[in-house]
XYZ file of C-alpha atoms in Angstrom:
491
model
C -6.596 6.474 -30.378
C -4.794 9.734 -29.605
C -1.380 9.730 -29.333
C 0.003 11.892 -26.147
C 3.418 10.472 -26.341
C 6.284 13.196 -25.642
C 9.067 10.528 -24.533
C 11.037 9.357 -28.039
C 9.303 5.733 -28.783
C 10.159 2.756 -27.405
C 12.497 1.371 -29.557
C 14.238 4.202 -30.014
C 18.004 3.963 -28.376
C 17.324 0.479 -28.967
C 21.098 -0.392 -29.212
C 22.759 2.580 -26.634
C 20.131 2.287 -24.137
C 20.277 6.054 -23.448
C 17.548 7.709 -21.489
C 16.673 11.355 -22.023
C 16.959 13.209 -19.268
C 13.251 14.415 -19.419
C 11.927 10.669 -19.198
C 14.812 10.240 -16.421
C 12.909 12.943 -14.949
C 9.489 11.145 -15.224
C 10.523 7.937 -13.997
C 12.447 9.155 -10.409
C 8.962 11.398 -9.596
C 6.828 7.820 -10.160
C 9.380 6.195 -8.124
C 9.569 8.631 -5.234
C 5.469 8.672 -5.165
C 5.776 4.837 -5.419
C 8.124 4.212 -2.742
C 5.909 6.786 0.146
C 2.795 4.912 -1.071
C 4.188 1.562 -0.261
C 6.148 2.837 3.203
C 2.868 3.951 3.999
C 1.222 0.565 3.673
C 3.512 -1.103 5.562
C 3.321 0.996 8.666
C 0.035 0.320 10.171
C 0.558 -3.219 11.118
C 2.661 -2.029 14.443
C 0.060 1.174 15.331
C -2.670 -1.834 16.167
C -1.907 -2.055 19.877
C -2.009 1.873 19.921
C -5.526 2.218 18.070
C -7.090 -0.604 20.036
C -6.086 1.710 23.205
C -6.707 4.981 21.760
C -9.681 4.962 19.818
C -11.069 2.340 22.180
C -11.878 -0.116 19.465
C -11.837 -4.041 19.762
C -8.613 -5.876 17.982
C -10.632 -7.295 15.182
C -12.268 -4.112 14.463
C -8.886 -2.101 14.937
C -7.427 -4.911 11.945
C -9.809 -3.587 9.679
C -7.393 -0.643 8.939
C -5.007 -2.920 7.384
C -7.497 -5.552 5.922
C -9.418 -2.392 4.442
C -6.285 -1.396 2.569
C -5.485 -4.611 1.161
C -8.845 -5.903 -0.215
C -8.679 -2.025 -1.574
C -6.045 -2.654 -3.543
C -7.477 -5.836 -4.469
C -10.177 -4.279 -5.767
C -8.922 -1.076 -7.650
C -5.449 -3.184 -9.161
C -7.198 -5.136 -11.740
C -9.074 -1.572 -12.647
C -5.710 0.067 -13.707
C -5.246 -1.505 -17.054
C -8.019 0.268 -18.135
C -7.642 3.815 -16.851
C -3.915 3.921 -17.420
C -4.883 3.572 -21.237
C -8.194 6.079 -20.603
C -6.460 8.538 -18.872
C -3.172 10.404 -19.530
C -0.023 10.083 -17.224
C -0.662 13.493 -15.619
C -3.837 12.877 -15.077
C -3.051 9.094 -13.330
C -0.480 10.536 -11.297
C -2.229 13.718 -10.111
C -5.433 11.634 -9.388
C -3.491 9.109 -7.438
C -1.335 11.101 -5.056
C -4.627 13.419 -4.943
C -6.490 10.226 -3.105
C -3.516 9.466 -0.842
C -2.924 12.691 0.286
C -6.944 13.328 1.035
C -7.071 10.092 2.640
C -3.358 11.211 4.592
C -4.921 14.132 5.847
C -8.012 12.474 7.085
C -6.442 9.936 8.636
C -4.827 12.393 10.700
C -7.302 14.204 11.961
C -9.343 11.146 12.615
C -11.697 12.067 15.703
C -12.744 8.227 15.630
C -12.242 4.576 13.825
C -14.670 4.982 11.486
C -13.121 8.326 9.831
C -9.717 6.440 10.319
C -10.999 3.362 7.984
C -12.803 5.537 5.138
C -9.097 7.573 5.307
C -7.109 4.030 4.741
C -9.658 3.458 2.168
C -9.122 6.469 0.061
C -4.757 6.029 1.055
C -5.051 2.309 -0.568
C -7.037 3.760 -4.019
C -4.569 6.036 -4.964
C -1.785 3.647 -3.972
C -2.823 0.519 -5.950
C -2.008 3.319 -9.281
C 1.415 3.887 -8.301
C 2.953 0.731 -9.195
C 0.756 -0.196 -12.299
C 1.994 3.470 -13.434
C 5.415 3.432 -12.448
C 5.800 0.063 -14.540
C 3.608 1.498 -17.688
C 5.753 4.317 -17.931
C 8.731 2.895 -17.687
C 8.205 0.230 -20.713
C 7.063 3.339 -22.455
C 10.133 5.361 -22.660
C 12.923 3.110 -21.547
C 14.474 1.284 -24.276
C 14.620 -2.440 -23.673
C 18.345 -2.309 -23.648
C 18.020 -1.017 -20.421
C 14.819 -1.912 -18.918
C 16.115 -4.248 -16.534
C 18.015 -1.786 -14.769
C 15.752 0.525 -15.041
C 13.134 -2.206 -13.164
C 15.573 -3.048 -10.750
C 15.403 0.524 -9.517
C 11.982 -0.384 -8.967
C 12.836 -3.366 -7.107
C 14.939 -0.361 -4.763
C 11.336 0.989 -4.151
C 9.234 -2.393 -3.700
C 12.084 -3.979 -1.088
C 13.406 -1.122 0.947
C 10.174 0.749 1.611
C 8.565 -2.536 3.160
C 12.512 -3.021 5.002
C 11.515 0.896 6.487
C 8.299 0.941 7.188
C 7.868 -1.115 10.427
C 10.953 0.656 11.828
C 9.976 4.106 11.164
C 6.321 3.161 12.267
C 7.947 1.551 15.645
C 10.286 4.846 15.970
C 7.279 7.070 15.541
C 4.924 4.932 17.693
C 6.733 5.119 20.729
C 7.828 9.212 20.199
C 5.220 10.515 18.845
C 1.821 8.239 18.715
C 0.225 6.684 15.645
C -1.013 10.038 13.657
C 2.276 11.002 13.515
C 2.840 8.269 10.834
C 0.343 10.202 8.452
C 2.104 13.697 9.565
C 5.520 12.968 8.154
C 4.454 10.550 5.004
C 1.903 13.896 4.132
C 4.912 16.172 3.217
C 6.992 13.735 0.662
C 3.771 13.160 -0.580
C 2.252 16.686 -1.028
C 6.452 17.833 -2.582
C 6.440 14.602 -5.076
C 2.783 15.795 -6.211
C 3.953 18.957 -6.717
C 7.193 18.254 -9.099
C 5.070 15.994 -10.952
C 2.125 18.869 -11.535
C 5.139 20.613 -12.539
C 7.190 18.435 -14.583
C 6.028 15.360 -15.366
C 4.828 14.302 -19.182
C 2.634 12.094 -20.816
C 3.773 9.149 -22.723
C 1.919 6.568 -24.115
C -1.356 6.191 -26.121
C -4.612 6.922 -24.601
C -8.237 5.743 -25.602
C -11.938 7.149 -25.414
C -13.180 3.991 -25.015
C -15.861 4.150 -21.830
C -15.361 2.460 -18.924
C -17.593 -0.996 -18.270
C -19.458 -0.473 -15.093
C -20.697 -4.081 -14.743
C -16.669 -4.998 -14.937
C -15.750 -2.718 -12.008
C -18.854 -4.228 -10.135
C -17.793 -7.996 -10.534
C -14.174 -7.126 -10.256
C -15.168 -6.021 -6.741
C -16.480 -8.767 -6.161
C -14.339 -11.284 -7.383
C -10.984 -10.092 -5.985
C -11.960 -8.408 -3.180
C -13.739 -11.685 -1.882
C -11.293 -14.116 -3.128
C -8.668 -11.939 -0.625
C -11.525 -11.196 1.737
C -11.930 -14.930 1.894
C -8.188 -16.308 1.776
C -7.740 -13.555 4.985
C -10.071 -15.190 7.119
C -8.580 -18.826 6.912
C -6.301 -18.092 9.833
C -8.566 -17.128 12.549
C -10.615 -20.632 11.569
C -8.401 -22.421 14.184
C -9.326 -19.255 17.112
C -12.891 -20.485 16.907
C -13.744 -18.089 14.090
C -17.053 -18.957 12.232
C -16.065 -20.695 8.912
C -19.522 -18.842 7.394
C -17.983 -15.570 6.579
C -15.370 -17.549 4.913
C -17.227 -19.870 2.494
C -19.582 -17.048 1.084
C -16.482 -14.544 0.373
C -15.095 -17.230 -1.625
C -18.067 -18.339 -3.170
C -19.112 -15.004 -3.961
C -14.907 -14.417 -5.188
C -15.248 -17.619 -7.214
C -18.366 -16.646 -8.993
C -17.678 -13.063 -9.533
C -14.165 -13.654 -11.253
C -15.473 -16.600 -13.323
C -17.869 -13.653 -14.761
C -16.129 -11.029 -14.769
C -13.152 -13.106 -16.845
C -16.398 -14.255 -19.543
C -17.435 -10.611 -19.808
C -13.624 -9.480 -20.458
C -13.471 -11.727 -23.214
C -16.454 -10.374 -25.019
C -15.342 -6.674 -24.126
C -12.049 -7.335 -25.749
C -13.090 -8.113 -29.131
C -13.854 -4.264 -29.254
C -11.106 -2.993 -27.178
C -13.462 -2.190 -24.552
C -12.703 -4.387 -21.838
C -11.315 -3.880 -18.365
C -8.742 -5.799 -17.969
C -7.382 -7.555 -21.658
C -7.366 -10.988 -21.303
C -5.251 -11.159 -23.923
C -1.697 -10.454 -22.718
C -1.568 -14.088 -21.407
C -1.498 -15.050 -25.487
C 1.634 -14.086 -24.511
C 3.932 -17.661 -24.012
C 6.798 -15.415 -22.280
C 4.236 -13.316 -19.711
C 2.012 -16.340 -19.226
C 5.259 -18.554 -18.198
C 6.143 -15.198 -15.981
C 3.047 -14.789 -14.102
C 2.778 -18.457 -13.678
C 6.495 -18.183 -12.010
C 5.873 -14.542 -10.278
C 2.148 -16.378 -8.463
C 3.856 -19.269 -7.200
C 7.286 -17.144 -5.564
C 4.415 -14.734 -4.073
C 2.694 -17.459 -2.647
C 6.029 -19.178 -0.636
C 7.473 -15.497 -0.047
C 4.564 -13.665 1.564
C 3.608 -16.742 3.629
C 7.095 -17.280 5.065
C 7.537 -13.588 6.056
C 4.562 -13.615 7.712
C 5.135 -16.990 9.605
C 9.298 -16.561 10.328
C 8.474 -13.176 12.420
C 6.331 -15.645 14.532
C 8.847 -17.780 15.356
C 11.747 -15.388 16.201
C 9.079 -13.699 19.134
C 7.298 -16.177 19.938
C 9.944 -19.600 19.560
C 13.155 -17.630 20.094
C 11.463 -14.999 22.464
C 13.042 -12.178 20.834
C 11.378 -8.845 21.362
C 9.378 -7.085 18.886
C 12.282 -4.706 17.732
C 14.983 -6.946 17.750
C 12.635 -9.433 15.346
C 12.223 -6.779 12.722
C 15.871 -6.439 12.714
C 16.773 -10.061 12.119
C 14.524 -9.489 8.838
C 16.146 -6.382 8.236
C 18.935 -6.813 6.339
C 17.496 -9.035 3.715
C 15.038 -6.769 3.319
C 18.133 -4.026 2.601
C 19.887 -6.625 0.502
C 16.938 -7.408 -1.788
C 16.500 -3.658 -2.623
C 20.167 -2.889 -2.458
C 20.544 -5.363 -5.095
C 18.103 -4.617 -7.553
C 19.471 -2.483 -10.239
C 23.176 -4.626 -10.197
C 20.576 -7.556 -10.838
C 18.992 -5.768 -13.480
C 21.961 -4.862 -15.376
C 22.981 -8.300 -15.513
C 19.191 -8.835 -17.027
C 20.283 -6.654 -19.426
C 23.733 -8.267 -20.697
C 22.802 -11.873 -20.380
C 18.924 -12.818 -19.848
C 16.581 -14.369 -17.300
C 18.854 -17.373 -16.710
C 21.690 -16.669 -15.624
C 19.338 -15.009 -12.354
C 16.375 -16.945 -12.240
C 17.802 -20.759 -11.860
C 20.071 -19.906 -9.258
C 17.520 -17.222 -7.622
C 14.814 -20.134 -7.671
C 17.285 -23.076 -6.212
C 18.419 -20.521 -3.621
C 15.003 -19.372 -2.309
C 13.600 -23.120 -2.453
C 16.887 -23.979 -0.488
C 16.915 -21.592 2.147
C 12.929 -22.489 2.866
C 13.660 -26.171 3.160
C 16.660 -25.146 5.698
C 13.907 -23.326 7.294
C 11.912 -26.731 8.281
C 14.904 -27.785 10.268
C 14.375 -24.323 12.896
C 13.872 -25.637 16.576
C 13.762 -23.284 19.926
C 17.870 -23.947 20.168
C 18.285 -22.163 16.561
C 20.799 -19.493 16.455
C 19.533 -16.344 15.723
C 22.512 -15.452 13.313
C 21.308 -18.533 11.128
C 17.840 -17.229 11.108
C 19.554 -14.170 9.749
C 22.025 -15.636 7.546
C 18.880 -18.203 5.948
C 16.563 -14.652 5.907
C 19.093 -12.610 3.404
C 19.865 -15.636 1.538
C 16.306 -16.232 0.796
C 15.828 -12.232 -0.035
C 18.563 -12.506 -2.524
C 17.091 -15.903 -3.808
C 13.736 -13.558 -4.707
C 15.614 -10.655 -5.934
C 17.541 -12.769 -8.428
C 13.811 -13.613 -9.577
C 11.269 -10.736 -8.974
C 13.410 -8.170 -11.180
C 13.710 -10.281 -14.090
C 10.188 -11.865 -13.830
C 8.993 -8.136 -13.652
C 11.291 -7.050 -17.074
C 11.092 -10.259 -18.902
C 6.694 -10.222 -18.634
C 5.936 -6.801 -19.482
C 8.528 -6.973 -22.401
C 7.042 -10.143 -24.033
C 3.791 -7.720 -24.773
C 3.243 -5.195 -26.848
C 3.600 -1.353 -25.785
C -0.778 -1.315 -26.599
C -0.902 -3.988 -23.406
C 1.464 -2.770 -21.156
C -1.004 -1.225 -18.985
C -3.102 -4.012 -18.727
C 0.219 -6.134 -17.998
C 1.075 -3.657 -15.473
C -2.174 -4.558 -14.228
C -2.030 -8.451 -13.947
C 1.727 -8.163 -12.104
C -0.383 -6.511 -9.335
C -3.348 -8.268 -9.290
C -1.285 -11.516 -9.385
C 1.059 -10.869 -6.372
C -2.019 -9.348 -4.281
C -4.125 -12.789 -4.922
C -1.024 -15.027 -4.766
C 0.263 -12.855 -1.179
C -3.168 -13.634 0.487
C -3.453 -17.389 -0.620
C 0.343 -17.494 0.722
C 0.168 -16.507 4.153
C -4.081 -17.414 4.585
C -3.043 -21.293 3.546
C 0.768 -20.758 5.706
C -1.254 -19.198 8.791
C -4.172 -21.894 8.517
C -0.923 -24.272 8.720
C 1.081 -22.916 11.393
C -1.928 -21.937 14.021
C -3.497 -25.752 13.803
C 0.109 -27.488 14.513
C 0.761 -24.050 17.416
C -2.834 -24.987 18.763
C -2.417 -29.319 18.578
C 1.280 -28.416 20.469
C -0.314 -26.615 23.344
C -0.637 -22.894 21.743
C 1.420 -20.378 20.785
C 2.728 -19.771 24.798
C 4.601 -22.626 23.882
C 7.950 -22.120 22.118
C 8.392 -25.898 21.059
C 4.579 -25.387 19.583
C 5.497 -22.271 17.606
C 8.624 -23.915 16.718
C 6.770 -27.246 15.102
C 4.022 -24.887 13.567
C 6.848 -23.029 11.495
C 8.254 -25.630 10.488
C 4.614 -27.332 8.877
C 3.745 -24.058 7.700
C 7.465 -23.205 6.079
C 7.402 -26.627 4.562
C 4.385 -25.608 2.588
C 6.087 -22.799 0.997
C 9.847 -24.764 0.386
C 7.247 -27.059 -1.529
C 6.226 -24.438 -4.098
C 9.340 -22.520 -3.902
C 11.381 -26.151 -5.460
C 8.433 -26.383 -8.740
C 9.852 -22.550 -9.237
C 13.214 -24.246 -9.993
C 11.729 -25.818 -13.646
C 10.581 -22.305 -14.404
C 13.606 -20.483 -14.401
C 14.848 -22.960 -17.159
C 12.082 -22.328 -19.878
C 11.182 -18.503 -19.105
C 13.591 -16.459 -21.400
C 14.166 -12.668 -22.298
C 11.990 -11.332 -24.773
C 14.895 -10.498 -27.131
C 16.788 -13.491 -27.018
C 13.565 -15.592 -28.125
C 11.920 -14.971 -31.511
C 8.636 -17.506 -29.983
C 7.907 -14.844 -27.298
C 9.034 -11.457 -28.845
C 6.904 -8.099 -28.278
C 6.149 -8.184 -32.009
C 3.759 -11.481 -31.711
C 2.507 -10.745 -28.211
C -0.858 -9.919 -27.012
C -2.441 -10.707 -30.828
């Protein structure tokens, strides 16, 4: 090992909670490059009408530029753990914002789809770092006194960069046309590499341990075709082929079960790719278990509700995103008062309410018909944001603390991997749902259809979001439980 740590350790401050301004420093450039690497990726979905037209490209292919950057992600996450213990923080960061930029500026220029879909490609590999980084550091320098404010500052960048995407994109779309999206990200990104190369420092531990080749390979192939394969359950009711589907997840199925036997031999020399053994862990293993099944109702729902307000309510497009708007604002706006209260008093106190809340406001969501108010759609949308806040930012603090600092990259690691598998499941099992009810009602032309096919699908999540509720009473703070403190964790 060679220590490259320049931050004072981690339980240093233990009792004030003070940050040093330098490691202040670190964290807000990982948080600005976080928060344009995730407005980016949430800005393409409204730019598909405008590619199909411009680049005269069919609607499946022209999907590809989001479905490219998501099994991406996929695919690089569960890779992090590793390099963020290989490689310094510098050299993370620089590499990271060095791939989204490149891909930025190619995507562009693009003369044609294929240059646009290599671009997205090399956008989504430096963006599935960010957060894995941004979470690494942070348990690195922040004393755990104040990590859960400090993580609800990340909650800032994780809820109000999704809340501003879609409206910028829609802004931007109609003004200016669909490369202007990559012309204004480009700047913030090119000024936040810039500070960093400037002034950011390495903390942590590195390794020269070599990187497993075969693990990268099956990791491809497990992840990427387990969300390969979840994506295409929707289209099965539009006469899509179920073929495609059944080999990605076979070929997800078999490569994970692999890759997780060779990770377990890697381990026992410190070589593998993604440590296995953070889930030794009772407190991150309860957390993940908790964090997977709120992914799976959230991502689901906010993929189905949108449905329903344009196509059951017959809202436009604009006024839609704005009904999901301000929980969206409320989720981020709330993160660090959340996390302060992490702080003081625990998990508790947030997660049983933030669990009963969510699981409530999805059942009240299987009651929607086409005579629902629109105000109660909004009013049931930021309760159910705030429901999920109260969880994410504690789930987030109270994992990565029940490890030791040696595994907080790899834990880093699993929180991504987790929500990416758990998001695709959500909304592939929630869309499966809602277009067989839309298509046994008549189709989605039909507003009493759409109305019964939300209602199926939402019932799904309300389902998973009410076995959340027993979690929040047995996951606990690190600190305030001697069976799942950072000193027996990941051993």
């Amino acid at each position: 090992m060679s220590a490259v740590h320049t931050g004072p350790s981690p339980v240093q401050n233990v009792a004030s909670g003070d940050i040093p301004r330098k490691d202040m420093a670190v964290i807000w450039v990982l948080l600005t490059a976080a928060f344009v690497a995730i407005l980016n990726e949430t800005t393409m979905g409204m730019a598909i009408p405008h590619l199909i037209t411009d680049l005269g490209i069919t609607p499946i292919a022209a999907q590809w530029v989001t479905s490219a950057f998501m099994l991406t992600m996929a695919v690089v996450i569960p890779t992090t753990g590793f390099l963020l213990r290989r490689f310094t923080t510098r050299q993370m960061f620089l590499g990271a914002l060095t791939l989204f930029s490149a891909g930025t500026v190619v995507a562009a220029v693009a003369t044609g789809f294929p240059m646009l879909l290599v671009a997205r490609i090399v956008q989504a590999s430096g963006t599935a770092i960010m957060m894995p980084l941004l979470m690494t550091t942070l348990m690195n320098v922040v004393p755990p006194a104040s990590r859960g404010r400090m993580m609800g500052r990340v909650s800032v960048v994780m809820s109000l960069a999704p809340a501003i995407g879609p409206t910028m994109s829609g802004f931007l779309l109609d003004t200016f046309g669909w490369r202007s999206i990559f012309v204004v990200v480009l700047p913030i990104a090119l000024v936040a590499m810039f500070i960093g190369w400037r002034w950011l420092t390495n903390v942590g531990e590195t390794t020269r341990a070599p990187i497993d080749v075969l693990s990268v390979i099956l990791s491809a192939f497990g992840f990427g075709g387990l969300v390969f394969g979840l994506s295409q359950i929707g289209g099965l009711g539009k006469g899509q082929s179920w073929a495609p589907l059944a080999i990605a997840l076979a070929v997800g199925v078999v490569g994970l079960v692999v890759f997780l036997w060779r990770q377990v031999a890697l381990q026992k020399k410190d070589d593998a790719l993604l440590d296995l053994r953070i889930f030794k862990s009772k407190g991150f293993s309860l957390s993940m278990t908790q964090m997977f099944l709120l992914s799976l109702a959230f991502f689901g729902s906010i993929t189905v509700i949108p449905l329903f307000l344009q196509d059951a309510l017959l809202l436009p497009t604009m006024n839609a995103g704005l009904v999901v708007l301000p929980g969206a604002l409320a989720m981020g706006l709330l993160g660090p008062v959340i996390g302060r209260i992490y702080d003081k008093h625990g998990t508790r106190v947030l997660l049983i309410p933030g669990s009963i809340l969510a699981a409530a406001m999805l059942w009240m969501y299987t009651t929607l018909t086409v005579g629902t108010s629109v105000w109660l759609v909004l009013v049931m949308q930021t309760l159910l944001s705030i429901g999920l806040a109260l969880s994410f930012t504690p789930l987030f603090t109270a994992s990565l603390a029940s490890l030791t600092p040696r595994f907080y990259s790899y834990g880093s690691a699993m929180i991504g991997t987790i929500q990416q598998v758990a998001g695709a499941a959500g909304i592939a099992v929630m869309m499966a749902a809602f277009t067989a009810v839309a298509a046994a009602g008549g189709g989605t032309e039909e507003p009493t259809a759409v109305a019964a096919a939300t209602r199926t699908a939402v019932a799904i999540g309300a389902v998973i979001a009410t076995i959340t509720i027993a979690g929040a009473f047995v996951i606990r703070k690190p600190e305030d439980d001697s069976e799942q403190a950072p000193a027996h964790a990941g051993h």
